[in-house]
C-alpha cells in the first residue's frame, strides 16, 4: 500500500526503491507483517516519516507474513481488501495497534476492524474465503525473499535494505538519512 496514493496496494510506480532523484517521491518499501509486535512498534516510525516528509515520500506496505504467526497471512489479505475498499493504511494502522486482539480472535477480529472503519464486512469475509488477494501477498513475499528479507519490519530505500526485525534502534534515522540524500539529488 502506498502513502502517496494511500489506498493503492504497492504504490503507483511499480518499482522497488528509488536509487536516484526523480520528479516523484522517494519510495520506501516496508515489508511488514500485521501480527508482528516489531511492526507494531515501527508504526510510530512510519507515522513520523509521513509527518516529516509528506508527499516527498511514498511509503509502500509490502506483505511478508511469517509462519510463526497464525493469522498473518489472513491479515495481509485483509489489508489488500481494505485497500480495495479505499482504507488501506487506516486498516493497517488499526490492526497493528491491536495485535493482541488479532492474536486472540483471528479472522473475526479482521472483519470487525473492517466494519469499525465503515468497510463492507461481508465482502471482507468473502475475500478471505475466495483468496482474491493471495497473488498480491505471495508476490510481495517472493520479492522480499529475493531481496534478502528474512524478518519484519524490513525497509528498502534507495536500494539499501534495512532490517528492523533485528533491531529498530536508529532505524528511522537511517531511513531519514537515505531519504534526505535522495531528495537532495
PDB file of N, CA and C in Angstrom, residues 34-35 71-72 74-75 78 90-117 119 121 124-125 128:
ATOM      1  N   UNK A  34       1.287  -8.034   9.852  1.00  0.00           N
ATOM      2  CA  UNK A  34       0.329  -7.361  10.727  1.00  0.00           C
ATOM      3  C   UNK A  34       0.103  -8.038  12.073  1.00  0.00           C
ATOM      4  N   UNK A  35       0.748  -9.160  12.315  1.00  0.00           N
ATOM      5  CA  UNK A  35       0.660  -9.805  13.622  1.00  0.00           C
ATOM      6  C   UNK A  35       1.993  -9.670  14.367  1.00  0.00           C
ATOM      7  N   UNK A  71      -2.278 -15.856  12.130  1.00  0.00           N
ATOM      8  CA  UNK A  71      -3.226 -15.063  11.347  1.00  0.00           C
ATOM      9  C   UNK A  71      -2.551 -14.055  10.414  1.00  0.00           C
ATOM     10  N   UNK A  72      -1.252 -14.132  10.263  1.00  0.00           N
ATOM     11  CA  UNK A  72      -0.513 -13.150   9.473  1.00  0.00           C
ATOM     12  C   UNK A  72      -0.924 -13.154   7.997  1.00  0.00           C
ATOM     13  N   UNK A  74      -3.805 -14.205   6.674  1.00  0.00           N
ATOM     14  CA  UNK A  74      -5.169 -13.667   6.560  1.00  0.00           C
ATOM     15  C   UNK A  74      -5.156 -12.155   6.733  1.00  0.00           C
ATOM     16  N   UNK A  75      -4.343 -11.657   7.653  1.00  0.00           N
ATOM     17  CA  UNK A  75      -4.266 -10.211   7.879  1.00  0.00           C
ATOM     18  C   UNK A  75      -3.717  -9.495   6.650  1.00  0.00           C
ATOM     19  N   UNK A  78      -6.473  -9.337   4.213  1.00  0.00           N
ATOM     20  CA  UNK A  78      -7.457  -8.356   4.681  1.00  0.00           C
ATOM     21  C   UNK A  78      -6.979  -6.931   4.399  1.00  0.00           C
ATOM     22  N   UNK A  90      -5.414   3.187   6.956  1.00  0.00           N
ATOM     23  CA  UNK A  90      -6.147   3.213   8.238  1.00  0.00           C
ATOM     24  C   UNK A  90      -6.388   1.808   8.791  1.00  0.00           C
ATOM     25  N   UNK A  91      -6.680   0.866   7.915  1.00  0.00           N
ATOM     26  CA  UNK A  91      -6.904  -0.511   8.344  1.00  0.00           C
ATOM     27  C   UNK A  91      -5.622  -1.116   8.915  1.00  0.00           C
ATOM     28  N   UNK A  92      -4.527  -0.956   8.192  1.00  0.00           N
ATOM     29  CA  UNK A  92      -3.239  -1.496   8.637  1.00  0.00           C
ATOM     30  C   UNK A  92      -2.870  -0.921  10.005  1.00  0.00           C
ATOM     31  N   UNK A  93      -3.018   0.383  10.155  1.00  0.00           N
ATOM     32  CA  UNK A  93      -2.673   1.013  11.427  1.00  0.00           C
ATOM     33  C   UNK A  93      -3.551   0.506  12.564  1.00  0.00           C
ATOM     34  N   UNK A  94      -4.822   0.325  12.288  1.00  0.00           N
ATOM     35  CA  UNK A  94      -5.729  -0.164  13.332  1.00  0.00           C
ATOM     36  C   UNK A  94      -5.381  -1.595  13.742  1.00  0.00           C
ATOM     37  N   UNK A  95      -5.128  -2.459  12.780  1.00  0.00           N
ATOM     38  CA  UNK A  95      -4.778  -3.852  13.098  1.00  0.00           C
ATOM     39  C   UNK A  95      -3.454  -3.899  13.858  1.00  0.00           C
ATOM     40  N   UNK A  96      -2.457  -3.156  13.387  1.00  0.00           N
ATOM     41  CA  UNK A  96      -1.158  -3.162  14.072  1.00  0.00           C
ATOM     42  C   UNK A  96      -1.252  -2.629  15.501  1.00  0.00           C
ATOM     43  N   UNK A  97      -2.128  -1.684  15.714  1.00  0.00           N
ATOM     44  CA  UNK A  97      -2.250  -1.126  17.068  1.00  0.00           C
ATOM     45  C   UNK A  97      -2.991  -2.069  18.010  1.00  0.00           C
ATOM     46  N   UNK A  98      -3.543  -3.150  17.470  1.00  0.00           N
ATOM     47  CA  UNK A  98      -4.335  -4.089  18.285  1.00  0.00           C
ATOM     48  C   UNK A  98      -3.895  -5.538  18.054  1.00  0.00           C
ATOM     49  N   UNK A  99      -2.588  -5.748  17.985  1.00  0.00           N
ATOM     50  CA  UNK A  99      -2.031  -7.075  17.699  1.00  0.00           C
ATOM     51  C   UNK A  99      -2.522  -8.129  18.681  1.00  0.00           C
ATOM     52  N   UNK A 100      -2.652  -7.783  19.943  1.00  0.00           N
ATOM     53  CA  UNK A 100      -3.096  -8.759  20.946  1.00  0.00           C
ATOM     54  C   UNK A 100      -4.501  -9.276  20.629  1.00  0.00           C
ATOM     55  N   UNK A 101      -5.367  -8.398  20.129  1.00  0.00           N
ATOM     56  CA  UNK A 101      -6.714  -8.826  19.760  1.00  0.00           C
ATOM     57  C   UNK A 101      -6.677  -9.754  18.552  1.00  0.00           C
ATOM     58  N   UNK A 102      -5.819  -9.454  17.589  1.00  0.00           N
ATOM     59  CA  UNK A 102      -5.669 -10.349  16.435  1.00  0.00           C
ATOM     60  C   UNK A 102      -5.173 -11.711  16.898  1.00  0.00           C
ATOM     61  N   UNK A 103      -4.187 -11.722  17.789  1.00  0.00           N
ATOM     62  CA  UNK A 103      -3.666 -12.982  18.330  1.00  0.00           C
ATOM     63  C   UNK A 103      -4.782 -13.815  18.965  1.00  0.00           C
ATOM     64  N   UNK A 104      -5.658 -13.155  19.703  1.00  0.00           N
ATOM     65  CA  UNK A 104      -6.699 -13.863  20.454  1.00  0.00           C
ATOM     66  C   UNK A 104      -7.901 -14.263  19.600  1.00  0.00           C
ATOM     67  N   UNK A 105      -8.266 -13.433  18.623  1.00  0.00           N
ATOM     68  CA  UNK A 105      -9.540 -13.627  17.925  1.00  0.00           C
ATOM     69  C   UNK A 105      -9.421 -14.074  16.470  1.00  0.00           C
ATOM     70  N   UNK A 106      -8.315 -13.794  15.815  1.00  0.00           N
ATOM     71  CA  UNK A 106      -8.125 -14.231  14.441  1.00  0.00           C
ATOM     72  C   UNK A 106      -8.983 -13.505  13.427  1.00  0.00           C
ATOM     73  N   UNK A 107      -9.475 -14.245  12.455  1.00  0.00           N
ATOM     74  CA  UNK A 107     -10.201 -13.659  11.329  1.00  0.00           C
ATOM     75  C   UNK A 107     -11.443 -12.865  11.732  1.00  0.00           C
ATOM     76  N   UNK A 108     -12.224 -13.292  12.724  1.00  0.00           N
ATOM     77  CA  UNK A 108     -13.369 -12.454  13.121  1.00  0.00           C
ATOM     78  C   UNK A 108     -12.939 -11.035  13.532  1.00  0.00           C
ATOM     79  N   UNK A 109     -11.774 -10.925  14.150  1.00  0.00           N
ATOM     80  CA  UNK A 109     -11.246  -9.604  14.507  1.00  0.00           C
ATOM     81  C   UNK A 109     -10.973  -8.777  13.249  1.00  0.00           C
ATOM     82  N   UNK A 110     -10.385  -9.387  12.222  1.00  0.00           N
ATOM     83  CA  UNK A 110     -10.082  -8.673  10.980  1.00  0.00           C
ATOM     84  C   UNK A 110     -11.344  -8.111  10.341  1.00  0.00           C
ATOM     85  N   UNK A 111     -12.403  -8.878  10.380  1.00  0.00           N
ATOM     86  CA  UNK A 111     -13.683  -8.435   9.815  1.00  0.00           C
ATOM     87  C   UNK A 111     -14.290  -7.335  10.678  1.00  0.00           C
ATOM     88  N   UNK A 112     -14.199  -7.485  11.996  1.00  0.00           N
ATOM     89  CA  UNK A 112     -14.738  -6.474  12.910  1.00  0.00           C
ATOM     90  C   UNK A 112     -14.037  -5.125  12.706  1.00  0.00           C
ATOM     91  N   UNK A 113     -12.723  -5.136  12.571  1.00  0.00           N
ATOM     92  CA  UNK A 113     -11.986  -3.892  12.340  1.00  0.00           C
ATOM     93  C   UNK A 113     -12.459  -3.239  11.040  1.00  0.00           C
ATOM     94  N   UNK A 114     -12.661  -4.037  10.009  1.00  0.00           N
ATOM     95  CA  UNK A 114     -13.159  -3.501   8.743  1.00  0.00           C
ATOM     96  C   UNK A 114     -14.495  -2.800   8.959  1.00  0.00           C
ATOM     97  N   UNK A 115     -15.381  -3.436   9.672  1.00  0.00           N
ATOM     98  CA  UNK A 115     -16.701  -2.851   9.923  1.00  0.00           C
ATOM     99  C   UNK A 115     -16.586  -1.580  10.769  1.00  0.00           C
ATOM    100  N   UNK A 116     -15.685  -1.581  11.749  1.00  0.00           N
ATOM    101  CA  UNK A 116     -15.473  -0.388  12.575  1.00  0.00           C
ATOM    102  C   UNK A 116     -15.018   0.800  11.731  1.00  0.00           C
ATOM    103  N   UNK A 117     -14.290   0.522  10.646  1.00  0.00           N
ATOM    104  CA  UNK A 117     -13.810   1.579   9.750  1.00  0.00           C
ATOM    105  C   UNK A 117     -14.803   1.906   8.638  1.00  0.00           C
ATOM    106  N   UNK A 119     -16.070  -0.262   6.452  1.00  0.00           N
ATOM    107  CA  UNK A 119     -15.888  -1.097   5.266  1.00  0.00           C
ATOM    108  C   UNK A 119     -16.924  -2.209   5.243  1.00  0.00           C
ATOM    109  N   UNK A 121     -18.001  -5.580   5.721  1.00  0.00           N
ATOM    110  CA  UNK A 121     -17.547  -6.780   6.418  1.00  0.00           C
ATOM    111  C   UNK A 121     -17.847  -8.059   5.664  1.00  0.00           C
ATOM    112  N   UNK A 124     -15.278  -8.488   3.078  1.00  0.00           N
ATOM    113  CA  UNK A 124     -14.027  -8.932   3.704  1.00  0.00           C
ATOM    114  C   UNK A 124     -14.048 -10.431   3.922  1.00  0.00           C
ATOM    115  N   UNK A 125     -15.142 -10.915   4.491  1.00  0.00           N
ATOM    116  CA  UNK A 125     -15.283 -12.347   4.750  1.00  0.00           C
ATOM    117  C   UNK A 125     -15.165 -13.125   3.447  1.00  0.00           C
ATOM    118  N   UNK A 128     -11.577 -13.209   2.169  1.00  0.00           N
ATOM    119  CA  UNK A 128     -10.733 -14.157   2.911  1.00  0.00           C
ATOM    120  C   UNK A 128     -11.033 -15.598   2.500  1.00  0.00           C
TER     121      UNK A 128
END
